[in-house]
mmCIF file with all atom_site columns, C-alpha atoms in Angstrom:
data_model
loop_
_atom_site.group_PDB
_atom_site.id
_atom_site.type_symbol
_atom_site.label_atom_id
_atom_site.label_alt_id
_atom_site.label_comp_id
_atom_site.label_asym_id
_atom_site.label_entity_id
_atom_site.label_seq_id
_atom_site.pdbx_PDB_ins_code
_atom_site.Cartn_x
_atom_site.Cartn_y
_atom_site.Cartn_z
_atom_site.occupancy
_atom_site.B_iso_or_equiv
_atom_site.pdbx_formal_charge
_atom_site.auth_seq_id
_atom_site.auth_comp_id
_atom_site.auth_asym_id
_atom_site.auth_atom_id
_atom_site.pdbx_PDB_model_num
ATOM 1   C CA . UNK Y 1 1   ? -20.806 -91.773 14.580 1.00 49.00 ? 1   UNK Y CA 1
ATOM 2   C CA . UNK Y 1 2   ? -20.947 -89.988 17.901 1.00 60.00 ? 2   UNK Y CA 1
ATOM 3   C CA . UNK Y 1 3   ? -18.726 -86.963 18.256 1.00 75.00 ? 3   UNK Y CA 1
ATOM 4   C CA . UNK Y 1 4   ? -15.744 -87.670 20.409 1.00 81.00 ? 4   UNK Y CA 1
ATOM 5   C CA . UNK Y 1 5   ? -12.262 -86.381 21.010 1.00 89.00 ? 5   UNK Y CA 1
ATOM 6   C CA . UNK Y 1 6   ? -9.477  -88.349 19.379 1.00 89.00 ? 6   UNK Y CA 1
ATOM 7   C CA . UNK Y 1 7   ? -5.747  -88.509 20.000 1.00 92.00 ? 7   UNK Y CA 1
ATOM 8   C CA . UNK Y 1 8   ? -3.653  -88.552 16.821 1.00 92.00 ? 8   UNK Y CA 1
ATOM 9   C CA . UNK Y 1 9   ? -0.528  -90.702 16.345 1.00 92.00 ? 9   UNK Y CA 1
ATOM 10  C CA . UNK Y 1 10  ? 1.583   -87.616 17.164 1.00 93.00 ? 10  UNK Y CA 1
ATOM 11  C CA . UNK Y 1 11  ? -0.228  -87.272 20.514 1.00 95.00 ? 11  UNK Y CA 1
ATOM 12  C CA . UNK Y 1 12  ? -2.372  -84.265 19.576 1.00 96.00 ? 12  UNK Y CA 1
ATOM 13  C CA . UNK Y 1 13  ? -5.877  -84.271 21.059 1.00 95.00 ? 13  UNK Y CA 1
ATOM 14  C CA . UNK Y 1 14  ? -8.456  -83.411 18.413 1.00 95.00 ? 14  UNK Y CA 1
ATOM 15  C CA . UNK Y 1 15  ? -11.620 -81.734 19.711 1.00 95.00 ? 15  UNK Y CA 1
ATOM 16  C CA . UNK Y 1 16  ? -14.961 -83.474 19.278 1.00 94.00 ? 16  UNK Y CA 1
ATOM 17  C CA . UNK Y 1 17  ? -15.967 -80.990 16.541 1.00 95.00 ? 17  UNK Y CA 1
ATOM 18  C CA . UNK Y 1 18  ? -13.347 -82.726 14.365 1.00 95.00 ? 18  UNK Y CA 1
ATOM 19  C CA . UNK Y 1 19  ? -15.701 -85.735 14.300 1.00 94.00 ? 19  UNK Y CA 1
ATOM 20  C CA . UNK Y 1 20  ? -18.547 -83.671 12.803 1.00 94.00 ? 20  UNK Y CA 1
ATOM 21  C CA . UNK Y 1 21  ? -18.916 -84.013 9.034  1.00 93.00 ? 21  UNK Y CA 1
ATOM 22  C CA . UNK Y 1 22  ? -20.079 -80.370 8.525  1.00 94.00 ? 22  UNK Y CA 1
ATOM 23  C CA . UNK Y 1 23  ? -16.829 -79.146 10.122 1.00 95.00 ? 23  UNK Y CA 1
ATOM 24  C CA . UNK Y 1 24  ? -15.024 -80.144 6.916  1.00 96.00 ? 24  UNK Y CA 1
ATOM 25  C CA . UNK Y 1 25  ? -17.412 -78.244 4.619  1.00 94.00 ? 25  UNK Y CA 1
ATOM 26  C CA . UNK Y 1 26  ? -17.412 -74.492 4.088  1.00 93.00 ? 26  UNK Y CA 1
ATOM 27  C CA . UNK Y 1 27  ? -20.690 -73.273 5.555  1.00 93.00 ? 27  UNK Y CA 1
ATOM 28  C CA . UNK Y 1 28  ? -23.088 -71.016 3.595  1.00 93.00 ? 28  UNK Y CA 1
ATOM 29  C CA . UNK Y 1 29  ? -24.365 -69.125 6.657  1.00 95.00 ? 29  UNK Y CA 1
ATOM 30  C CA . UNK Y 1 30  ? -21.896 -66.263 7.371  1.00 94.00 ? 30  UNK Y CA 1
ATOM 31  C CA . UNK Y 1 31  ? -22.257 -66.522 11.171 1.00 96.00 ? 31  UNK Y CA 1
ATOM 32  C CA . UNK Y 1 32  ? -21.739 -70.286 11.153 1.00 95.00 ? 32  UNK Y CA 1
ATOM 33  C CA . UNK Y 1 33  ? -18.840 -69.925 8.703  1.00 94.00 ? 33  UNK Y CA 1
ATOM 34  C CA . UNK Y 1 34  ? -17.185 -67.292 10.905 1.00 96.00 ? 34  UNK Y CA 1
ATOM 35  C CA . UNK Y 1 35  ? -17.371 -69.541 13.982 1.00 96.00 ? 35  UNK Y CA 1
ATOM 36  C CA . UNK Y 1 36  ? -16.150 -72.536 11.983 1.00 97.00 ? 36  UNK Y CA 1
ATOM 37  C CA . UNK Y 1 37  ? -13.207 -70.564 10.581 1.00 97.00 ? 37  UNK Y CA 1
ATOM 38  C CA . UNK Y 1 38  ? -12.298 -69.357 14.079 1.00 97.00 ? 38  UNK Y CA 1
ATOM 39  C CA . UNK Y 1 39  ? -12.348 -72.964 15.335 1.00 97.00 ? 39  UNK Y CA 1
ATOM 40  C CA . UNK Y 1 40  ? -10.229 -74.143 12.391 1.00 98.00 ? 40  UNK Y CA 1
ATOM 41  C CA . UNK Y 1 41  ? -7.758  -71.306 12.993 1.00 98.00 ? 41  UNK Y CA 1
ATOM 42  C CA . UNK Y 1 42  ? -7.307  -72.253 16.655 1.00 98.00 ? 42  UNK Y CA 1
ATOM 43  C CA . UNK Y 1 43  ? -6.964  -75.919 15.694 1.00 98.00 ? 43  UNK Y CA 1
ATOM 44  C CA . UNK Y 1 44  ? -4.330  -75.194 13.028 1.00 98.00 ? 44  UNK Y CA 1
ATOM 45  C CA . UNK Y 1 45  ? -2.309  -72.963 15.371 1.00 98.00 ? 45  UNK Y CA 1
ATOM 46  C CA . UNK Y 1 46  ? -2.400  -75.378 18.310 1.00 98.00 ? 46  UNK Y CA 1
ATOM 47  C CA . UNK Y 1 47  ? -1.493  -78.320 16.056 1.00 98.00 ? 47  UNK Y CA 1
ATOM 48  C CA . UNK Y 1 48  ? 1.370   -76.331 14.505 1.00 98.00 ? 48  UNK Y CA 1
ATOM 49  C CA . UNK Y 1 49  ? 2.678   -75.528 17.977 1.00 97.00 ? 49  UNK Y CA 1
ATOM 50  C CA . UNK Y 1 50  ? 2.338   -79.185 19.023 1.00 96.00 ? 50  UNK Y CA 1
ATOM 51  C CA . UNK Y 1 51  ? 4.301   -80.389 15.973 1.00 96.00 ? 51  UNK Y CA 1
ATOM 52  C CA . UNK Y 1 52  ? 6.619   -77.338 15.706 1.00 95.00 ? 52  UNK Y CA 1
ATOM 53  C CA . UNK Y 1 53  ? 5.297   -76.604 12.205 1.00 97.00 ? 53  UNK Y CA 1
ATOM 54  C CA . UNK Y 1 54  ? 5.635   -73.146 10.742 1.00 98.00 ? 54  UNK Y CA 1
ATOM 55  C CA . UNK Y 1 55  ? 4.059   -73.343 7.294  1.00 98.00 ? 55  UNK Y CA 1
ATOM 56  C CA . UNK Y 1 56  ? 0.812   -74.631 5.847  1.00 98.00 ? 56  UNK Y CA 1
ATOM 57  C CA . UNK Y 1 57  ? -0.006  -74.592 2.141  1.00 98.00 ? 57  UNK Y CA 1
ATOM 58  C CA . UNK Y 1 58  ? -3.340  -74.918 0.378  1.00 97.00 ? 58  UNK Y CA 1
ATOM 59  C CA . UNK Y 1 59  ? -1.826  -77.992 -1.320 1.00 96.00 ? 59  UNK Y CA 1
ATOM 60  C CA . UNK Y 1 60  ? -1.555  -79.676 2.094  1.00 96.00 ? 60  UNK Y CA 1
ATOM 61  C CA . UNK Y 1 61  ? -5.313  -80.279 1.871  1.00 95.00 ? 61  UNK Y CA 1
ATOM 62  C CA . UNK Y 1 62  ? -4.662  -82.518 -1.139 1.00 92.00 ? 62  UNK Y CA 1
ATOM 63  C CA . UNK Y 1 63  ? -1.462  -84.206 -0.003 1.00 86.00 ? 63  UNK Y CA 1
ATOM 64  C CA . UNK Y 1 64  ? -2.156  -87.602 1.525  1.00 87.00 ? 64  UNK Y CA 1
ATOM 65  C CA . UNK Y 1 65  ? 0.477   -88.662 4.043  1.00 90.00 ? 65  UNK Y CA 1
ATOM 66  C CA . UNK Y 1 66  ? 1.633   -85.098 4.694  1.00 93.00 ? 66  UNK Y CA 1
ATOM 67  C CA . UNK Y 1 67  ? 2.456   -83.500 8.029  1.00 95.00 ? 67  UNK Y CA 1
ATOM 68  C CA . UNK Y 1 68  ? -1.003  -81.870 8.172  1.00 97.00 ? 68  UNK Y CA 1
ATOM 69  C CA . UNK Y 1 69  ? -3.015  -85.046 7.521  1.00 95.00 ? 69  UNK Y CA 1
ATOM 70  C CA . UNK Y 1 70  ? -3.868  -85.562 11.181 1.00 95.00 ? 70  UNK Y CA 1
ATOM 71  C CA . UNK Y 1 71  ? -6.069  -82.480 11.259 1.00 96.00 ? 71  UNK Y CA 1
ATOM 72  C CA . UNK Y 1 72  ? -6.966  -81.738 7.629  1.00 97.00 ? 72  UNK Y CA 1
ATOM 73  C CA . UNK Y 1 73  ? -8.380  -85.250 7.199  1.00 96.00 ? 73  UNK Y CA 1
ATOM 74  C CA . UNK Y 1 74  ? -10.574 -87.497 9.291  1.00 94.00 ? 74  UNK Y CA 1
ATOM 75  C CA . UNK Y 1 75  ? -10.527 -90.977 7.843  1.00 91.00 ? 75  UNK Y CA 1
ATOM 76  C CA . UNK Y 1 76  ? -12.889 -92.194 10.569 1.00 90.00 ? 76  UNK Y CA 1
ATOM 77  C CA . UNK Y 1 77  ? -15.699 -90.152 9.005  1.00 94.00 ? 77  UNK Y CA 1
ATOM 78  C CA . UNK Y 1 78  ? -14.158 -90.083 5.509  1.00 94.00 ? 78  UNK Y CA 1
ATOM 79  C CA . UNK Y 1 79  ? -13.869 -86.293 5.356  1.00 95.00 ? 79  UNK Y CA 1
ATOM 80  C CA . UNK Y 1 80  ? -11.131 -83.827 4.462  1.00 96.00 ? 80  UNK Y CA 1
ATOM 81  C CA . UNK Y 1 81  ? -10.809 -80.084 4.096  1.00 97.00 ? 81  UNK Y CA 1
ATOM 82  C CA . UNK Y 1 82  ? -11.001 -79.095 0.448  1.00 96.00 ? 82  UNK Y CA 1
ATOM 83  C CA . UNK Y 1 83  ? -8.404  -76.623 -0.932 1.00 97.00 ? 83  UNK Y CA 1
ATOM 84  C CA . UNK Y 1 84  ? -10.863 -73.702 -1.440 1.00 97.00 ? 84  UNK Y CA 1
ATOM 85  C CA . UNK Y 1 85  ? -12.040 -74.082 2.167  1.00 97.00 ? 85  UNK Y CA 1
ATOM 86  C CA . UNK Y 1 86  ? -8.450  -74.172 3.474  1.00 98.00 ? 86  UNK Y CA 1
ATOM 87  C CA . UNK Y 1 87  ? -7.635  -71.140 1.317  1.00 97.00 ? 87  UNK Y CA 1
ATOM 88  C CA . UNK Y 1 88  ? -10.525 -69.248 2.957  1.00 97.00 ? 88  UNK Y CA 1
ATOM 89  C CA . UNK Y 1 89  ? -9.352  -70.266 6.454  1.00 98.00 ? 89  UNK Y CA 1
ATOM 90  C CA . UNK Y 1 90  ? -5.787  -69.144 5.704  1.00 98.00 ? 90  UNK Y CA 1
ATOM 91  C CA . UNK Y 1 91  ? -6.934  -65.796 4.293  1.00 98.00 ? 91  UNK Y CA 1
ATOM 92  C CA . UNK Y 1 92  ? -8.923  -65.164 7.494  1.00 98.00 ? 92  UNK Y CA 1
ATOM 93  C CA . UNK Y 1 93  ? -5.885  -66.108 9.591  1.00 98.00 ? 93  UNK Y CA 1
ATOM 94  C CA . UNK Y 1 94  ? -3.768  -63.593 7.662  1.00 98.00 ? 94  UNK Y CA 1
ATOM 95  C CA . UNK Y 1 95  ? -6.460  -60.922 8.117  1.00 98.00 ? 95  UNK Y CA 1
ATOM 96  C CA . UNK Y 1 96  ? -6.379  -61.529 11.895 1.00 98.00 ? 96  UNK Y CA 1
ATOM 97  C CA . UNK Y 1 97  ? -2.539  -61.511 12.101 1.00 97.00 ? 97  UNK Y CA 1
ATOM 98  C CA . UNK Y 1 98  ? -2.454  -65.201 13.012 1.00 98.00 ? 98  UNK Y CA 1
ATOM 99  C CA . UNK Y 1 99  ? -0.393  -65.889 9.880  1.00 98.00 ? 99  UNK Y CA 1
ATOM 100 C CA . UNK Y 1 100 ? 1.347   -64.107 6.996  1.00 98.00 ? 100 UNK Y CA 1
ATOM 101 C CA . UNK Y 1 101 ? 1.584   -65.068 3.353  1.00 98.00 ? 101 UNK Y CA 1
ATOM 102 C CA . UNK Y 1 102 ? 5.068   -66.447 2.797  1.00 96.00 ? 102 UNK Y CA 1
ATOM 103 C CA . UNK Y 1 103 ? 6.515   -65.869 0.380  1.00 95.00 ? 103 UNK Y CA 1
ATOM 104 C CA . UNK Y 1 104 ? 4.699   -62.555 0.034  1.00 95.00 ? 104 UNK Y CA 1
ATOM 105 C CA . UNK Y 1 105 ? 2.606   -61.721 -3.047 1.00 95.00 ? 105 UNK Y CA 1
ATOM 106 C CA . UNK Y 1 106 ? 0.929   -65.137 -3.222 1.00 97.00 ? 106 UNK Y CA 1
ATOM 107 C CA . UNK Y 1 107 ? -2.017  -66.647 -1.349 1.00 96.00 ? 107 UNK Y CA 1
ATOM 108 C CA . UNK Y 1 108 ? -1.286  -70.379 -1.237 1.00 97.00 ? 108 UNK Y CA 1
ATOM 109 C CA . UNK Y 1 109 ? 1.266   -70.652 1.582  1.00 98.00 ? 109 UNK Y CA 1
ATOM 110 C CA . UNK Y 1 110 ? 1.347   -69.032 5.011  1.00 98.00 ? 110 UNK Y CA 1
ATOM 111 C CA . UNK Y 1 111 ? 3.790   -68.656 7.864  1.00 98.00 ? 111 UNK Y CA 1
ATOM 112 C CA . UNK Y 1 112 ? 1.853   -69.469 11.016 1.00 98.00 ? 112 UNK Y CA 1
ATOM 113 C CA . UNK Y 1 113 ? 2.057   -67.250 14.076 1.00 98.00 ? 113 UNK Y CA 1
ATOM 114 C CA . UNK Y 1 114 ? 1.427   -69.742 16.860 1.00 97.00 ? 114 UNK Y CA 1
ATOM 115 C CA . UNK Y 1 115 ? 3.683   -67.230 18.566 1.00 97.00 ? 115 UNK Y CA 1
ATOM 116 C CA . UNK Y 1 116 ? 3.560   -63.673 17.284 1.00 96.00 ? 116 UNK Y CA 1
ATOM 117 C CA . UNK Y 1 117 ? 6.866   -62.198 16.046 1.00 97.00 ? 117 UNK Y CA 1
ATOM 118 C CA . UNK Y 1 118 ? 6.920   -60.024 19.191 1.00 97.00 ? 118 UNK Y CA 1
ATOM 119 C CA . UNK Y 1 119 ? 6.648   -63.167 21.330 1.00 97.00 ? 119 UNK Y CA 1
ATOM 120 C CA . UNK Y 1 120 ? 9.429   -64.843 19.328 1.00 98.00 ? 120 UNK Y CA 1
ATOM 121 C CA . UNK Y 1 121 ? 11.571  -61.770 19.935 1.00 97.00 ? 121 UNK Y CA 1
ATOM 122 C CA . UNK Y 1 122 ? 11.188  -62.203 23.696 1.00 97.00 ? 122 UNK Y CA 1
ATOM 123 C CA . UNK Y 1 123 ? 11.833  -65.974 23.488 1.00 97.00 ? 123 UNK Y CA 1
ATOM 124 C CA . UNK Y 1 124 ? 14.957  -65.265 21.426 1.00 97.00 ? 124 UNK Y CA 1
ATOM 125 C CA . UNK Y 1 125 ? 16.298  -62.622 23.792 1.00 96.00 ? 125 UNK Y CA 1
ATOM 126 C CA . UNK Y 1 126 ? 15.590  -64.788 26.832 1.00 96.00 ? 126 UNK Y CA 1
ATOM 127 C CA . UNK Y 1 127 ? 17.372  -67.754 25.207 1.00 96.00 ? 127 UNK Y CA 1
ATOM 128 C CA . UNK Y 1 128 ? 20.438  -65.667 24.262 1.00 95.00 ? 128 UNK Y CA 1
ATOM 129 C CA . UNK Y 1 129 ? 20.579  -64.224 27.784 1.00 95.00 ? 129 UNK Y CA 1
ATOM 130 C CA . UNK Y 1 130 ? 20.092  -67.568 29.552 1.00 94.00 ? 130 UNK Y CA 1
ATOM 131 C CA . UNK Y 1 131 ? 22.798  -69.233 27.462 1.00 93.00 ? 131 UNK Y CA 1
ATOM 132 C CA . UNK Y 1 132 ? 25.292  -66.444 28.239 1.00 93.00 ? 132 UNK Y CA 1
ATOM 133 C CA . UNK Y 1 133 ? 25.651  -65.295 24.630 1.00 92.00 ? 133 UNK Y CA 1
ATOM 134 C CA . UNK Y 1 134 ? 24.922  -61.585 24.976 1.00 94.00 ? 134 UNK Y CA 1
ATOM 135 C CA . UNK Y 1 135 ? 27.276  -59.479 22.776 1.00 92.00 ? 135 UNK Y CA 1
ATOM 136 C CA . UNK Y 1 136 ? 28.357  -62.649 20.935 1.00 90.00 ? 136 UNK Y CA 1
ATOM 137 C CA . UNK Y 1 137 ? 27.732  -62.761 17.190 1.00 92.00 ? 137 UNK Y CA 1
ATOM 138 C CA . UNK Y 1 138 ? 25.494  -65.748 16.454 1.00 94.00 ? 138 UNK Y CA 1
ATOM 139 C CA . UNK Y 1 139 ? 24.752  -67.043 12.976 1.00 93.00 ? 139 UNK Y CA 1
ATOM 140 C CA . UNK Y 1 140 ? 21.148  -67.748 12.059 1.00 93.00 ? 140 UNK Y CA 1
ATOM 141 C CA . UNK Y 1 141 ? 22.159  -71.418 11.858 1.00 92.00 ? 141 UNK Y CA 1
ATOM 142 C CA . UNK Y 1 142 ? 23.482  -71.369 15.442 1.00 93.00 ? 142 UNK Y CA 1
ATOM 143 C CA . UNK Y 1 143 ? 20.155  -69.956 16.587 1.00 94.00 ? 143 UNK Y CA 1
ATOM 144 C CA . UNK Y 1 144 ? 17.856  -72.232 14.557 1.00 94.00 ? 144 UNK Y CA 1
ATOM 145 C CA . UNK Y 1 145 ? 19.902  -75.421 14.934 1.00 93.00 ? 145 UNK Y CA 1
ATOM 146 C CA . UNK Y 1 146 ? 21.684  -75.234 18.307 1.00 90.00 ? 146 UNK Y CA 1
ATOM 147 C CA . UNK Y 1 147 ? 23.572  -78.271 19.664 1.00 89.00 ? 147 UNK Y CA 1
ATOM 148 C CA . UNK Y 1 148 ? 21.024  -78.490 22.493 1.00 89.00 ? 148 UNK Y CA 1
ATOM 149 C CA . UNK Y 1 149 ? 17.433  -78.160 21.225 1.00 92.00 ? 149 UNK Y CA 1
ATOM 150 C CA . UNK Y 1 150 ? 15.815  -74.892 22.239 1.00 93.00 ? 150 UNK Y CA 1
ATOM 151 C CA . UNK Y 1 151 ? 12.443  -73.197 21.743 1.00 94.00 ? 151 UNK Y CA 1
ATOM 152 C CA . UNK Y 1 152 ? 14.027  -71.647 18.621 1.00 95.00 ? 152 UNK Y CA 1
ATOM 153 C CA . UNK Y 1 153 ? 15.018  -74.940 16.993 1.00 94.00 ? 153 UNK Y CA 1
ATOM 154 C CA . UNK Y 1 154 ? 13.723  -74.977 13.442 1.00 94.00 ? 154 UNK Y CA 1
ATOM 155 C CA . UNK Y 1 155 ? 12.378  -71.410 13.410 1.00 96.00 ? 155 UNK Y CA 1
ATOM 156 C CA . UNK Y 1 156 ? 12.344  -70.184 9.790  1.00 96.00 ? 156 UNK Y CA 1
ATOM 157 C CA . UNK Y 1 157 ? 14.837  -67.460 8.872  1.00 94.00 ? 157 UNK Y CA 1
ATOM 158 C CA . UNK Y 1 158 ? 12.030  -65.101 7.828  1.00 95.00 ? 158 UNK Y CA 1
ATOM 159 C CA . UNK Y 1 159 ? 10.458  -65.295 11.299 1.00 97.00 ? 159 UNK Y CA 1
ATOM 160 C CA . UNK Y 1 160 ? 13.856  -65.074 13.025 1.00 96.00 ? 160 UNK Y CA 1
ATOM 161 C CA . UNK Y 1 161 ? 14.638  -61.953 10.991 1.00 95.00 ? 161 UNK Y CA 1
ATOM 162 C CA . UNK Y 1 162 ? 11.333  -60.377 12.116 1.00 96.00 ? 162 UNK Y CA 1
ATOM 163 C CA . UNK Y 1 163 ? 12.090  -61.192 15.767 1.00 97.00 ? 163 UNK Y CA 1
ATOM 164 C CA . UNK Y 1 164 ? 15.592  -59.702 15.529 1.00 97.00 ? 164 UNK Y CA 1
ATOM 165 C CA . UNK Y 1 165 ? 14.186  -56.571 13.851 1.00 96.00 ? 165 UNK Y CA 1
ATOM 166 C CA . UNK Y 1 166 ? 11.756  -56.156 16.754 1.00 97.00 ? 166 UNK Y CA 1
ATOM 167 C CA . UNK Y 1 167 ? 14.625  -56.483 19.231 1.00 97.00 ? 167 UNK Y CA 1
ATOM 168 C CA . UNK Y 1 168 ? 16.621  -54.032 17.110 1.00 95.00 ? 168 UNK Y CA 1
ATOM 169 C CA . UNK Y 1 169 ? 13.962  -51.344 17.589 1.00 95.00 ? 169 UNK Y CA 1
ATOM 170 C CA . UNK Y 1 170 ? 14.585  -51.499 21.352 1.00 93.00 ? 170 UNK Y CA 1
ATOM 171 C CA . UNK Y 1 171 ? 18.373  -51.649 21.040 1.00 94.00 ? 171 UNK Y CA 1
ATOM 172 C CA . UNK Y 1 172 ? 18.586  -55.288 22.107 1.00 96.00 ? 172 UNK Y CA 1
ATOM 173 C CA . UNK Y 1 173 ? 19.847  -56.765 18.807 1.00 96.00 ? 173 UNK Y CA 1
ATOM 174 C CA . UNK Y 1 174 ? 21.331  -55.983 15.447 1.00 93.00 ? 174 UNK Y CA 1
ATOM 175 C CA . UNK Y 1 175 ? 21.560  -58.061 12.272 1.00 92.00 ? 175 UNK Y CA 1
ATOM 176 C CA . UNK Y 1 176 ? 25.107  -58.494 11.013 1.00 91.00 ? 176 UNK Y CA 1
ATOM 177 C CA . UNK Y 1 177 ? 26.214  -59.714 7.579  1.00 87.00 ? 177 UNK Y CA 1
ATOM 178 C CA . UNK Y 1 178 ? 28.833  -62.427 7.901  1.00 83.00 ? 178 UNK Y CA 1
ATOM 179 C CA . UNK Y 1 179 ? 30.731  -64.575 5.406  1.00 80.00 ? 179 UNK Y CA 1
ATOM 180 C CA . UNK Y 1 180 ? 28.309  -67.506 5.700  1.00 75.00 ? 180 UNK Y CA 1
ATOM 181 C CA . UNK Y 1 181 ? 25.119  -65.457 5.499  1.00 80.00 ? 181 UNK Y CA 1
ATOM 182 C CA . UNK Y 1 182 ? 23.407  -63.588 8.295  1.00 86.00 ? 182 UNK Y CA 1
ATOM 183 C CA . UNK Y 1 183 ? 23.998  -63.326 11.980 1.00 91.00 ? 183 UNK Y CA 1
ATOM 184 C CA . UNK Y 1 184 ? 23.026  -61.174 14.898 1.00 95.00 ? 184 UNK Y CA 1
ATOM 185 C CA . UNK Y 1 185 ? 24.478  -59.654 18.033 1.00 95.00 ? 185 UNK Y CA 1
ATOM 186 C CA . UNK Y 1 186 ? 22.321  -59.267 21.111 1.00 95.00 ? 186 UNK Y CA 1
ATOM 187 C CA . UNK Y 1 187 ? 22.529  -56.777 23.951 1.00 94.00 ? 187 UNK Y CA 1
ATOM 188 C CA . UNK Y 1 188 ? 21.165  -56.609 27.461 1.00 89.00 ? 188 UNK Y CA 1
ATOM 189 C CA . UNK Y 1 189 ? 17.785  -55.028 27.939 1.00 76.00 ? 189 UNK Y CA 1
ATOM 190 C CA . UNK Y 1 190 ? 18.014  -51.354 28.715 1.00 70.00 ? 190 UNK Y CA 1
ATOM 191 C CA . UNK Y 1 191 ? 15.979  -49.746 31.476 1.00 54.00 ? 191 UNK Y CA 1
ATOM 192 C CA . UNK Y 1 192 ? 12.751  -48.138 30.345 1.00 47.00 ? 192 UNK Y CA 1
#
């Protein structure tokens, strides 16, 4: 089969390398493996951003019909990423700060940083400012599930907490305990 790009049912454009059988096999040559892992990392992050996915687990390589099937499998060439290979890719992503093990102290599930926590902090502050909610206490639920979808819709609490902590270091936010869980108050940016 000739290598070609392919558009998935979700509308994601897979690169032509996804049609190459060796792409799905962990390579023995360290240089080749490093380049392959880098390509897989970019593919996973761009797909996660496209689908608004935040987590990938080693088990996703074995789960047929899952949300990661479009990239972890290629039925056209009858190939899929095996769990040890995906585990290696994820460990490299964590080492390069493209992901973090979540929950911590395990190595089978990662939180993907298709935006770094610092970038999420800026997106969050910009959203709060543009919606006129500075100095208002917002619950995590109000931020992650707003009535009008926003760039923050669906963001996991662990990533939201990191973004708020980053804003807190510059005096632009503080986490507040409230009856229903956690919330935050945001402040205008101060001059530097």
